[in-house]
Structure formats: C-alpha cells, structure tokens
Amino acid sequence: MNSAMPTLGSTESESQTISINGQRLLDDPLLNKSTAFPEDERRELGLLGLLPLHTSTIEEQLGRVYENYQRKDSDIERYIFLTALQDRNEILFYRLLQEHVTEMMPIIYTPTVGEGCRQYSHVFRRPRGLYISYPYRDEILSLLDNAPAQNAEVIVVTDGERILGLGDLGVGGMGIPVGKLALYTLCAGIHPAKTLPILLDVGTDNRELLNDPLYLGWRNERVRGKDYDDFIEDFVAAIKQKFPRVLLQWEDFSKHNAPRILGRYRDRLCTFNDDIQGTGAVTVAGLLAATKLTHRKLSEQRIVILGAGSSAIGISDQIVAAMMADGTPELEAHGRLWLVDSQGLVHTGRTKVEPFKQKFAQPIEGTLHWKLDDPSQFTFGDVVRNVQPTILIGTSAQPGAFTEKIVREMAKHVERPVIFPLSNPTSKCEAVPSDLLDWTEGRAVIATGSPFPAVVYDGRVIRIGQCNNSFIFPGVGLGVIASGARRVTNAMFVAAARVLSEFAPVLHDPEAPLYPPLEQVRDISFRVALEVAREAQRAGLAEVDLDKLEQTVSQKMWKPHYNPLRPLRRAAP
C-alpha cells in the first residue's frame, strides 16, 4: 500500500504511517489537517513554524469554514469555496457536508454544479481527476498510469455532451464526475482515495466555448461516428486492463450515445448509467410511495412522460421492471406508458423513431378514436386529453412545459394527480410546485428533480420531495463494491427503489413528502447496499457471506475524521 494513502476503514484510535512531511504534507488534501495538527505531529512531521501556534479542534475548524461559507453572496461563490476546501482538506470538506447536507448538497451538485460546469474554464483553480483527450487516443493506457487514484474502486466518466439540461459544455463537464464522486463519499462512505473522475474530451460543438479564449478543452468540433465509437472502445479496453474490477459509471452522455454505450458494455464491464438506471430507480421509488397514497397499484396507472431521452427511457425501463416484478405481463406494462418527444407521441405509425425509443412506441391503432387539435400529429396536449393520465413525468428540460391548461386537464380526471417535473437544473423544470398546487386545488402529489421550498396552500404547509439520484446510486455502488459483484443489473435498481420507497415520509403522514430528508441518506445507502449485495448473490454475480454482510458493508463506509499520523521510519543501511 502507498504509505501516503489514508488507511481505509480506520478508526479514530488508529494511527497512519506516512512518507511525506513538511509543506508536501500540507499540500496533500487527503492527509492535511491544517491547524488541527497537534504539537507532537508538528515536530515529527516537519511542520513547526508552518502553522499558527494554536492547535484547533475539528469543531473549531468547522465553525471557521462555515462562517466563511455564509459570507459568500451567491451559490456559484459557495460552490467555488467548497471546491477549494475539497482541494486542500478533504476530511474537513466531508465533515462540513455531513453537518449541513440539506443546505450544501444543492451547492456541490444539482442545481449549482450546472453553473460551475458552465463557467468551468473561468473559475478553474486546480485539476482533479483525469482528462483523456482525443489527440491522445493512442496513449490512453499511459494516461491511466498517471491517474491520481491507482487503486480506484469507482470511476465516473462523462464526455460533457449533455450536462444536466444545459447541453454540450465540453471540458466543463468534468464538474459532473467530480460532484458525483463527492456524493459517493458523502452519501455512502466510499473512500475518496478510491474514486476517480474522468473527462473524455472529444471536442465540443458549443460555438461559445470554441470562441472563448479561456476555454481549457480541445478546440475542435465533436468527434462522431466510427471515430467516436473506436475511442470509447479503446477507453473501455484500457480500463479493463488497468482497473479490471472497478465500477464504471457513465454520466451525462447524449441521448444518442448513452443507451448505445450502456447496451454495448453492460455485459463486458461492471458498469451502469445513472441518468438511465439511477434516475429510473429513484423515480420508481417515488411512484411506489405515491401509489400507496392513492391506493392504486403501479400497474393500474396511466403514465405520460414528456421527453423521450435517456432519462425517460431509464424511467420507463424501471417502471416496466417494477410492474413485471409484481406479476404484470411485459406487454401490458409497456401499454401503461405514453412517451412524448419533440415530434409528439412516440407511436408505431411514425416513420422515424430512434431505436432506443421503439420499444415504448404505442400502437397507432389505439389512437384512432382520439380527438386531435391537428390530425397530422399527436401533441402533448392531445395525449393528456385522451389518455387522461394519473401520473405525469417531465424529463424534457423545457421550462414551463407543464402549463396550466395541461395540468387542469389532467386534474379533471383524477382525484390525486401525481406530477413529477424532474428536469435539472431548476431553470429547466417543467413547472414549479406552487403553480401545480394552485392548478389542482391542492390535490397534486408532487416530486421535483431540483430542491424546492415548502409551499403554503390553503393554510397547509406542503413539503416538496426531491427525486434525488443521491438516494440510489451511492448505495448501489456501495453494494456492488462490498459484494464484489461482477456486473450491475436492472434488478439491483428495482431492489434499491423498493428500499427507498419504504423510507417515504408520506407513508406515515399524508401531508409529508414522497422522499425522505437528505439527513437520512447514509442510512438509506446502507440499506440499499445490503439489498444490492443480496441481489448480486441471487443472480450468481457475487459470492457473499450473508451472515457477515452488514459488517462487510459497514466496514466499507469511510467516516471523515483525523487519524494520528506518524512518519515512516526507514531502516538504517
């Protein structure tokens, strides 16, 4: 083991032996304690005179950094502040996040991370992770040899083409893998030394970035077609050679590439796509909770989804899987879903439907009796009016797409309309909760993709649950790593969704939200990890000692605290 690497699973009473000292130690974010170094360590590790005299407790440090955090005037300034803290002292960074998780998770990830990605080349301070640029396509294995985490257990990779709902941000997309991996650590205790963010820089079609003199990425239009596929293949081959047991998560690839890449490699790697499978599972968890509130099974719902990209397909896949797990035939489950894209309803009569959408195309014969505003197309309004959905989900990144007319039409036909405007960031949300409650006379059951404050309606304080992937993917990752699973399956995500649905506050209070508070996320991740590990065992993808499973998972959950440090004593020649 590298003597400078923090001990995994260590307790506060254990000491670490390290091989660096002095200024190099203060510059190492995984080992640096800053003013918390006690005097004996300062003497032994060459730190005397490099720090102010007073030895701080971690509680004093937390008070100082939180005071400075509160002085920031905008969310992007808070994002930059937290990024800088992560770069100089990761233990303090994660302790601060743990103590203020609800306040700070929207800063380190959705929605503020979107602005951080947009301004990436202008707010850049220090590199983190690995940048694999297309001009170095013949040297990928050598680049992986330079990776800061040589024993990585989790990799999150993006090509920056579809960052949240903001589109192609090129090299700025690196903020997404960095943020996702911070959530793996915060929510599930994956040790930060075992995480590796990767940006595949294949150019950008964003003219604003290409014309920006400060842009840090490869100034070239995006590589596409066979050249792109060959680059991804070379990347996967190098990963398999360098990190044969790693969990690889694909993140924020375009709707044209994400399903293809997942389909191509899901049986060759331990891999998944959070935009597809994670989003699907966390949505299904909310829907399962909502069905208990409305007293109708998921298989009895009529579900309309606005947007038919990778997130919508992932949600649809997980809904079908959940229905089938309860005994619904696959064809019948598919018949409960109506997807609407920019061309209208996805149906079998359309001449051009992307391959990944085709399995959810509704039979055109079922629409022959519909009343249409324009006989030449099936608009979103037509679908809502004729299907009379009980559940409405938005993944379109079209702000305001759930209009008053649409919502009122839906609410005419269902007592408790379930409405999930899920697009991120907040600026892309299909509707705001206060409007949805006004338009449904307070009857709507709502969850959103971004955090929203509680709404006061008719004297009631209605809290809005956030359909946050952080409730799912960190626990899935923890379960895969702890069990040693060789592959990731959809059944693991269905199991995760069922666990999360059991934590729904609405099950105990009809006025409560569909999703639990973020303060419970580590407990949820632990429970999710147990079920994922058990599913891996059932599927023959891991050999798990079920009697010791809770202990195994618990030992993988790192806690941010300072360990005593001692210098490496080299033997005399």
XYZ file of C-alpha atoms in Angstrom:
573
model
C 0.000 0.000 0.000
C 1.194 3.534 -0.746
C 2.358 4.815 2.642
C 0.776 8.211 1.933
C -2.697 6.751 1.359
C -5.171 7.127 4.234
C -5.990 3.864 5.931
C -9.367 2.544 4.780
C -11.877 1.680 7.468
C -9.624 3.181 10.124
C -10.933 4.309 13.477
C -10.018 7.415 15.395
C -7.673 5.432 17.658
C -5.584 4.032 14.782
C -2.507 5.812 13.535
C -1.208 6.056 9.992
C 2.362 5.852 8.825
C 3.112 8.303 6.029
C 6.148 9.001 3.876
C 5.742 12.748 3.300
C 6.230 15.701 5.607
C 6.523 19.482 5.763
C 4.908 21.552 3.035
C 4.204 18.465 0.900
C 2.027 17.119 3.706
C 0.086 20.394 3.951
C -0.458 20.251 0.180
C -1.984 16.733 0.290
C -5.778 17.142 0.694
C -6.269 13.561 1.906
C -3.727 13.927 4.743
C -3.711 17.627 5.551
C -5.210 18.563 8.929
C -4.079 22.203 8.692
C -4.352 23.878 12.108
C -5.559 20.612 13.707
C -2.083 19.026 13.665
C -1.119 18.530 17.347
C 2.313 19.652 18.544
C 3.861 16.156 18.617
C 2.902 15.578 14.959
C 4.159 19.032 14.021
C 7.543 18.130 15.473
C 7.723 14.664 13.943
C 6.435 15.692 10.527
C 8.445 18.869 9.949
C 5.522 21.266 10.425
C 6.822 23.520 13.225
C 6.673 27.118 12.053
C 4.483 26.276 9.043
C 1.244 26.743 11.018
C -0.068 29.239 13.594
C 0.710 28.175 17.174
C -2.817 27.228 18.293
C -3.938 23.656 17.661
C -7.570 23.720 16.543
C -10.156 21.023 17.124
C -12.066 19.894 14.064
C -15.137 21.548 15.588
C -13.282 24.883 15.649
C -12.261 24.369 12.027
C -15.849 23.599 11.079
C -17.017 26.798 12.744
C -14.414 28.817 10.857
C -15.125 27.383 7.402
C -18.905 27.566 7.854
C -18.599 31.200 8.899
C -16.659 31.907 5.698
C -19.137 29.880 3.633
C -22.002 32.018 4.940
C -20.231 35.182 3.829
C -20.489 34.205 0.158
C -23.064 36.196 -1.777
C -24.085 33.682 -4.449
C -24.391 29.950 -4.964
C -21.568 29.893 -7.523
C -19.278 31.590 -4.984
C -20.304 28.982 -2.414
C -19.556 26.250 -4.989
C -16.087 27.691 -5.623
C -15.467 27.961 -1.869
C -16.397 24.319 -1.243
C -14.339 23.145 -4.218
C -11.320 24.986 -2.806
C -11.880 23.368 0.598
C -12.052 19.934 -1.032
C -8.761 20.660 -2.783
C -6.908 21.458 0.432
C -8.573 19.330 3.164
C -10.949 16.555 2.141
C -11.680 15.332 5.665
C -12.849 18.781 6.745
C -14.773 19.134 3.461
C -16.773 15.942 4.051
C -17.354 16.680 7.747
C -18.766 20.076 6.773
C -21.047 18.494 4.169
C -22.261 15.866 6.612
C -23.250 18.509 9.142
C -25.045 20.664 6.526
C -26.115 18.077 3.964
C -29.502 19.577 3.054
C -28.022 23.056 2.724
C -24.894 22.095 0.801
C -25.823 19.192 -1.463
C -27.586 21.588 -3.899
C -24.330 23.570 -3.977
C -21.882 20.733 -4.658
C -24.294 19.094 -7.106
C -27.666 19.884 -8.666
C -28.524 22.628 -9.391
C -25.392 24.753 -8.730
C -22.947 22.294 -10.302
C -24.545 23.172 -13.647
C -23.364 26.765 -13.350
C -19.981 25.512 -12.148
C -19.700 23.428 -15.328
C -20.842 26.330 -17.486
C -18.142 28.594 -16.032
C -15.552 25.830 -15.641
C -12.790 27.410 -17.710
C -13.256 30.746 -15.950
C -13.353 29.509 -12.334
C -10.737 26.747 -12.748
C -8.370 26.527 -9.771
C -6.807 23.074 -9.596
C -7.150 19.918 -11.725
C -8.935 16.941 -10.214
C -9.218 13.535 -11.842
C -8.061 12.556 -15.319
C -8.594 14.268 -18.678
C -8.405 11.850 -21.614
C -8.351 13.999 -24.734
C -8.923 12.666 -28.249
C -5.499 13.774 -29.546
C -4.030 11.301 -27.000
C -6.263 8.450 -28.162
C -3.262 6.167 -28.775
C -1.935 6.720 -25.239
C -4.981 6.036 -23.058
C -3.288 3.308 -21.034
C -0.352 5.593 -20.314
C -2.733 8.329 -19.201
C -4.433 5.879 -16.828
C -0.986 5.163 -15.356
C -0.917 8.854 -14.366
C -4.308 8.691 -12.628
C -4.264 10.142 -9.096
C -6.181 7.094 -7.774
C -4.210 3.997 -8.712
C -6.482 1.711 -6.672
C -9.789 3.165 -7.836
C -12.950 1.263 -6.929
C -15.392 3.693 -8.596
C -14.931 5.715 -11.785
C -17.448 8.262 -13.056
C -16.866 9.281 -16.669
C -18.520 11.827 -18.983
C -17.857 13.254 -22.426
C -19.569 16.520 -21.470
C -22.141 16.470 -24.270
C -25.362 16.592 -22.242
C -24.654 18.230 -18.909
C -27.926 18.224 -16.931
C -30.359 20.185 -19.099
C -27.642 22.609 -20.260
C -26.299 20.663 -23.235
C -22.760 20.481 -24.591
C -20.285 22.017 -22.125
C -17.144 20.264 -23.369
C -14.359 20.036 -20.816
C -16.596 21.873 -18.335
C -18.413 18.578 -17.928
C -15.649 17.483 -15.539
C -17.633 19.118 -12.736
C -20.187 16.304 -13.027
C -17.896 13.301 -12.299
C -16.191 15.280 -9.529
C -19.559 16.131 -7.980
C -20.990 12.631 -8.385
C -17.991 11.059 -6.682
C -18.246 13.549 -3.827
C -21.772 12.213 -3.343
C -20.496 8.611 -3.354
C -18.317 9.588 -0.405
C -20.832 11.813 1.374
C -23.842 9.520 0.978
C -22.321 6.029 1.090
C -18.862 6.420 2.587
C -16.846 5.353 -0.459
C -13.316 6.437 0.442
C -12.280 9.493 -1.630
C -8.889 7.897 -2.312
C -10.768 5.115 -4.127
C -12.649 7.385 -6.552
C -11.555 8.628 -9.978
C -13.392 11.236 -12.113
C -12.647 11.083 -15.851
C -13.463 13.523 -18.657
C -13.353 12.187 -22.213
C -12.554 15.307 -24.223
C -13.736 14.606 -27.758
C -14.250 18.275 -28.626
C -17.369 20.408 -28.436
C -19.986 21.782 -30.814
C -20.659 24.697 -28.469
C -19.522 27.704 -30.532
C -19.444 29.946 -27.477
C -16.862 27.663 -25.889
C -14.825 27.266 -29.064
C -14.639 31.052 -29.357
C -13.813 31.589 -25.682
C -10.094 32.482 -25.323
C -10.097 30.946 -21.825
C -11.624 27.593 -22.839
C -9.470 24.761 -21.464
C -10.623 21.870 -23.637
C -9.678 20.573 -27.079
C -10.708 23.290 -29.540
C -12.313 21.084 -32.103
C -15.799 20.081 -33.171
C -17.033 16.875 -31.558
C -15.738 13.595 -32.888
C -18.638 11.433 -34.015
C -19.477 8.199 -35.799
C -16.957 5.394 -36.054
C -14.090 7.515 -34.733
C -16.071 8.226 -31.555
C -17.072 4.580 -31.098
C -13.482 3.444 -31.621
C -12.309 5.953 -28.997
C -14.849 4.641 -26.468
C -13.800 1.073 -27.274
C -10.135 1.933 -26.707
C -11.054 3.623 -23.426
C -13.001 0.590 -22.194
C -10.173 -1.775 -23.183
C -7.688 0.344 -21.254
C -9.981 0.475 -18.198
C -10.366 -3.319 -18.242
C -6.604 -3.710 -18.310
C -5.751 -1.072 -15.706
C -8.784 -1.401 -13.368
C -10.273 -4.864 -14.060
C -12.615 -4.839 -11.028
C -13.650 -1.176 -10.983
C -17.262 0.032 -11.021
C -17.591 2.348 -14.037
C -20.475 4.834 -14.115
C -21.350 6.623 -17.376
C -22.722 10.120 -16.810
C -24.331 12.849 -18.957
C -23.752 11.348 -22.393
C -26.162 12.374 -25.150
C -29.432 10.519 -25.678
C -27.982 9.096 -28.905
C -24.891 7.655 -27.207
C -25.932 6.819 -23.638
C -28.246 3.837 -24.380
C -25.896 2.503 -27.070
C -22.855 2.610 -24.802
C -24.684 1.020 -21.893
C -26.074 -1.725 -24.122
C -22.672 -2.434 -25.632
C -20.689 -2.685 -22.404
C -23.083 -3.695 -19.620
C -22.177 -7.374 -20.091
C -18.447 -6.715 -20.513
C -17.878 -4.417 -17.540
C -19.208 -3.798 -14.054
C -20.989 -0.685 -15.270
C -24.182 1.350 -15.276
C -25.549 4.711 -16.388
C -27.025 6.793 -13.581
C -29.016 9.018 -15.969
C -30.789 5.894 -17.204
C -30.887 3.386 -14.347
C -30.396 5.613 -11.298
C -32.972 8.172 -12.432
C -35.353 5.343 -13.233
C -34.970 3.727 -9.816
C -35.356 6.892 -7.741
C -38.443 7.827 -9.790
C -39.974 4.383 -9.303
C -39.367 4.699 -5.556
C -41.417 7.903 -5.508
C -44.134 6.356 -7.649
C -44.386 3.330 -5.357
C -44.858 5.679 -2.404
C -47.420 7.715 -4.353
C -49.440 4.621 -5.258
C -49.758 3.758 -1.578
C -51.152 7.246 -1.030
C -53.605 6.992 -3.938
C -54.483 3.332 -3.183
C -53.905 2.167 -6.756
C -51.116 -0.210 -7.794
C -48.388 0.943 -10.161
C -49.658 -1.468 -12.812
C -53.054 0.306 -12.744
C -51.642 3.752 -13.545
C -51.719 5.623 -16.857
C -48.314 7.284 -17.191
C -47.374 10.072 -19.600
C -43.725 11.123 -19.852
C -42.777 14.371 -21.570
C -39.309 13.878 -23.009
C -38.034 10.644 -24.515
C -34.282 10.845 -23.987
C -32.085 8.542 -21.946
C -33.628 9.591 -18.609
C -37.167 8.899 -19.859
C -36.141 5.532 -21.258
C -34.452 4.647 -17.979
C -37.563 5.624 -16.018
C -39.747 3.609 -18.395
C -37.479 0.556 -18.135
C -37.566 0.652 -14.350
C -41.353 1.154 -14.254
C -41.812 -1.876 -16.507
C -39.380 -3.926 -14.402
C -41.233 -2.970 -11.210
C -44.608 -3.864 -12.738
C -43.287 -7.199 -14.011
C -41.818 -7.987 -10.579
C -45.401 -7.734 -9.274
C -46.711 -10.115 -11.931
C -47.768 -7.759 -14.744
C -47.034 -9.161 -18.248
C -44.378 -7.143 -20.103
C -46.661 -6.146 -22.986
C -49.313 -4.897 -20.585
C -46.695 -2.919 -18.634
C -45.487 -1.248 -21.826
C -49.071 -0.356 -22.637
C -49.259 1.770 -19.481
C -46.620 4.212 -20.756
C -47.025 7.050 -23.275
C -43.837 8.907 -24.221
C -43.946 12.335 -25.891
C -40.880 13.831 -27.590
C -40.344 16.946 -29.714
C -42.338 15.310 -32.541
C -45.288 14.374 -30.323
C -46.418 10.941 -29.177
C -43.977 8.107 -29.790
C -46.136 5.632 -31.717
C -45.771 2.836 -34.264
C -47.132 4.965 -37.113
C -44.144 7.311 -37.110
C -41.629 6.694 -39.860
C -38.588 7.851 -37.884
C -38.247 6.819 -34.238
C -34.802 6.378 -32.701
C -34.077 2.690 -31.946
C -33.887 3.207 -28.173
C -37.461 4.610 -28.153
C -39.079 1.984 -30.352
C -39.894 -0.500 -27.585
C -42.104 2.165 -25.977
C -43.945 3.187 -29.142
C -47.703 2.992 -28.572
C -49.696 1.074 -31.241
C -51.165 3.599 -33.648
C -54.399 1.575 -33.694
C -55.148 2.614 -30.142
C -55.305 6.281 -31.128
C -57.810 6.062 -33.977
C -60.668 7.375 -31.823
C -58.694 10.281 -30.362
C -59.829 13.871 -30.701
C -56.895 15.889 -32.059
C -56.223 19.597 -32.398
C -54.307 18.831 -35.600
C -54.969 15.478 -37.379
C -51.374 15.412 -38.643
C -49.773 14.998 -35.190
C -50.291 13.891 -31.590
C -49.293 16.809 -29.377
C -48.561 16.708 -25.670
C -51.972 18.301 -25.045
C -53.670 15.675 -27.219
C -52.007 12.880 -25.257
C -53.034 14.282 -21.874
C -56.609 14.916 -23.018
C -57.091 11.436 -24.499
C -55.016 9.249 -22.169
C -56.247 11.020 -19.018
C -53.030 10.164 -17.161
C -52.870 9.504 -13.447
C -49.112 10.187 -13.468
C -47.279 12.927 -15.383
C -43.458 12.941 -15.532
C -41.222 15.584 -17.107
C -37.698 14.906 -18.421
C -37.856 17.387 -21.307
C -35.653 20.231 -19.969
C -38.399 22.556 -21.270
C -39.224 25.100 -18.538
C -42.942 25.696 -18.145
C -43.917 22.756 -20.366
C -46.492 21.642 -17.790
C -48.843 24.546 -18.478
C -51.924 25.480 -16.521
C -54.128 24.167 -19.328
C -52.340 20.790 -19.378
C -52.385 20.380 -15.609
C -56.022 21.393 -15.217
C -56.984 18.945 -17.960
C -55.187 16.149 -16.143
C -56.706 17.096 -12.783
C -60.253 16.861 -14.184
C -59.939 13.090 -14.468
C -58.021 12.017 -11.359
C -58.534 12.710 -7.668
C -54.834 12.858 -6.744
C -52.765 13.694 -9.860
C -49.158 12.557 -9.426
C -46.870 15.085 -11.117
C -43.065 14.819 -11.278
C -41.334 17.725 -13.120
C -37.839 16.238 -12.964
C -35.673 18.284 -15.330
C -32.491 19.818 -13.915
C -31.282 22.375 -13.094
C -34.110 24.426 -11.575
C -34.206 26.731 -14.587
C -35.238 23.757 -16.770
C -38.049 22.464 -14.528
C -41.353 21.803 -16.344
C -43.385 23.526 -13.596
C -42.933 24.897 -10.098
C -44.768 23.201 -7.200
C -46.713 26.291 -6.120
C -48.351 26.509 -9.555
C -49.107 22.789 -9.645
C -50.879 23.019 -6.313
C -52.845 26.104 -7.402
C -53.950 24.459 -10.634
C -55.064 21.236 -8.904
C -56.756 22.861 -5.869
C -54.038 21.417 -3.663
C -54.630 17.821 -4.776
C -51.377 17.189 -6.673
C -48.798 14.731 -5.339
C -45.503 16.318 -6.352
C -41.822 15.470 -6.538
C -39.191 17.524 -8.362
C -35.711 16.952 -9.739
C -34.235 20.041 -8.081
C -34.860 21.169 -4.496
C -37.847 23.477 -3.913
C -39.020 25.125 -0.680
C -42.229 24.104 1.051
C -45.459 25.607 -0.316
C -48.179 27.129 1.838
C -51.562 26.294 0.318
C -54.932 26.844 1.985
C -53.314 27.015 5.410
C -51.335 23.794 4.857
C -47.545 23.646 4.681
C -46.755 21.190 1.906
C -43.166 19.987 1.726
C -41.871 19.017 -1.712
C -39.848 15.829 -2.039
C -36.788 15.867 -4.257
C -36.421 12.943 -6.641
C -32.692 12.914 -5.984
C -30.486 10.206 -7.515
C -28.260 10.502 -4.438
C -30.748 8.266 -2.645
C -29.945 5.449 -5.102
C -26.605 5.404 -6.923
C -24.231 5.716 -3.923
C -25.900 2.769 -2.175
C -25.905 0.721 -5.376
C -22.198 1.434 -5.778
C -21.506 0.531 -2.159
C -23.388 -2.740 -2.518
C -21.548 -3.642 -5.725
C -18.142 -2.891 -4.203
C -18.821 -4.575 -0.871
C -20.146 -7.727 -2.528
C -17.560 -7.836 -5.304
C -20.352 -8.081 -7.890
C -19.070 -8.669 -11.406
C -21.949 -6.901 -13.162
C -24.711 -4.376 -12.433
C -28.289 -5.407 -13.287
C -31.662 -3.703 -13.553
C -32.891 -5.988 -10.775
C -30.415 -4.310 -8.420
C -32.030 -0.957 -9.165
C -35.537 -2.339 -8.627
C -34.365 -3.643 -5.254
C -32.889 -0.216 -4.458
C -36.146 1.514 -5.437
C -38.176 -0.691 -3.102
C -35.827 0.083 -0.204
C -36.087 3.821 -0.814
C -39.883 3.690 -1.100
C -40.025 2.267 2.433
C -38.428 5.479 3.746
C -41.149 7.716 2.245
C -42.452 10.094 4.946
C -45.842 10.163 3.223
C -46.441 6.594 4.396
C -46.818 7.943 7.933
C -48.270 11.396 7.197
C -50.399 12.187 4.094
C -49.122 15.792 4.174
C -45.471 14.714 4.144
C -43.273 14.469 1.016
C -42.669 11.371 -1.087
C -38.934 11.362 -0.384
C -37.104 11.414 2.957
C -34.847 14.242 4.124
C -31.252 14.113 2.940
C -30.096 13.682 6.531
C -31.179 10.031 6.189
C -29.158 9.376 3.049
C -26.355 7.372 4.686
C -28.848 5.079 6.438
C -30.678 4.635 3.138
C -27.436 3.915 1.271
C -26.558 1.246 3.834
C -29.946 -0.450 3.385
C -29.742 -0.155 -0.401
C -26.246 -1.665 -0.381
C -27.460 -4.679 1.597
C -30.267 -5.384 -0.887
C -27.993 -4.871 -3.891
C -25.456 -7.297 -2.439
C -28.202 -9.859 -1.780
C -29.482 -9.441 -5.340
C -25.930 -9.939 -6.662
C -25.793 -13.184 -4.685
C -29.198 -14.328 -6.014
C -28.107 -13.599 -9.591
C -24.868 -15.534 -9.199
C -22.793 -12.389 -9.724
C -21.074 -12.408 -6.324
C -20.131 -14.748 -3.518
C -21.490 -13.066 -0.391
C -21.310 -14.252 3.213
C -24.827 -13.179 4.156
C -24.172 -13.737 7.856
C -21.445 -11.089 7.795
C -22.946 -8.844 5.139
C -23.908 -5.963 7.428
C -20.427 -5.933 8.919
C -18.830 -6.063 5.456
C -20.870 -3.141 4.156
C -20.391 -1.119 7.337
C -16.606 -1.530 7.171
C -16.598 -0.079 3.642
C -18.267 3.137 4.828
C -15.484 5.630 5.498
C -16.074 8.345 8.063
C -14.244 11.685 7.840
C -12.091 12.097 10.941
C -8.451 12.882 11.577
C -6.190 9.903 12.267
C -2.945 10.263 14.221
C -0.056 10.483 11.735
C 3.452 9.123 12.186
C 6.480 9.405 9.893
C 7.786 6.345 8.099
C 10.969 5.202 9.845
C 13.362 3.855 7.282
C 15.681 1.081 8.384
C 19.329 2.035 8.803
C 21.552 0.913 5.896
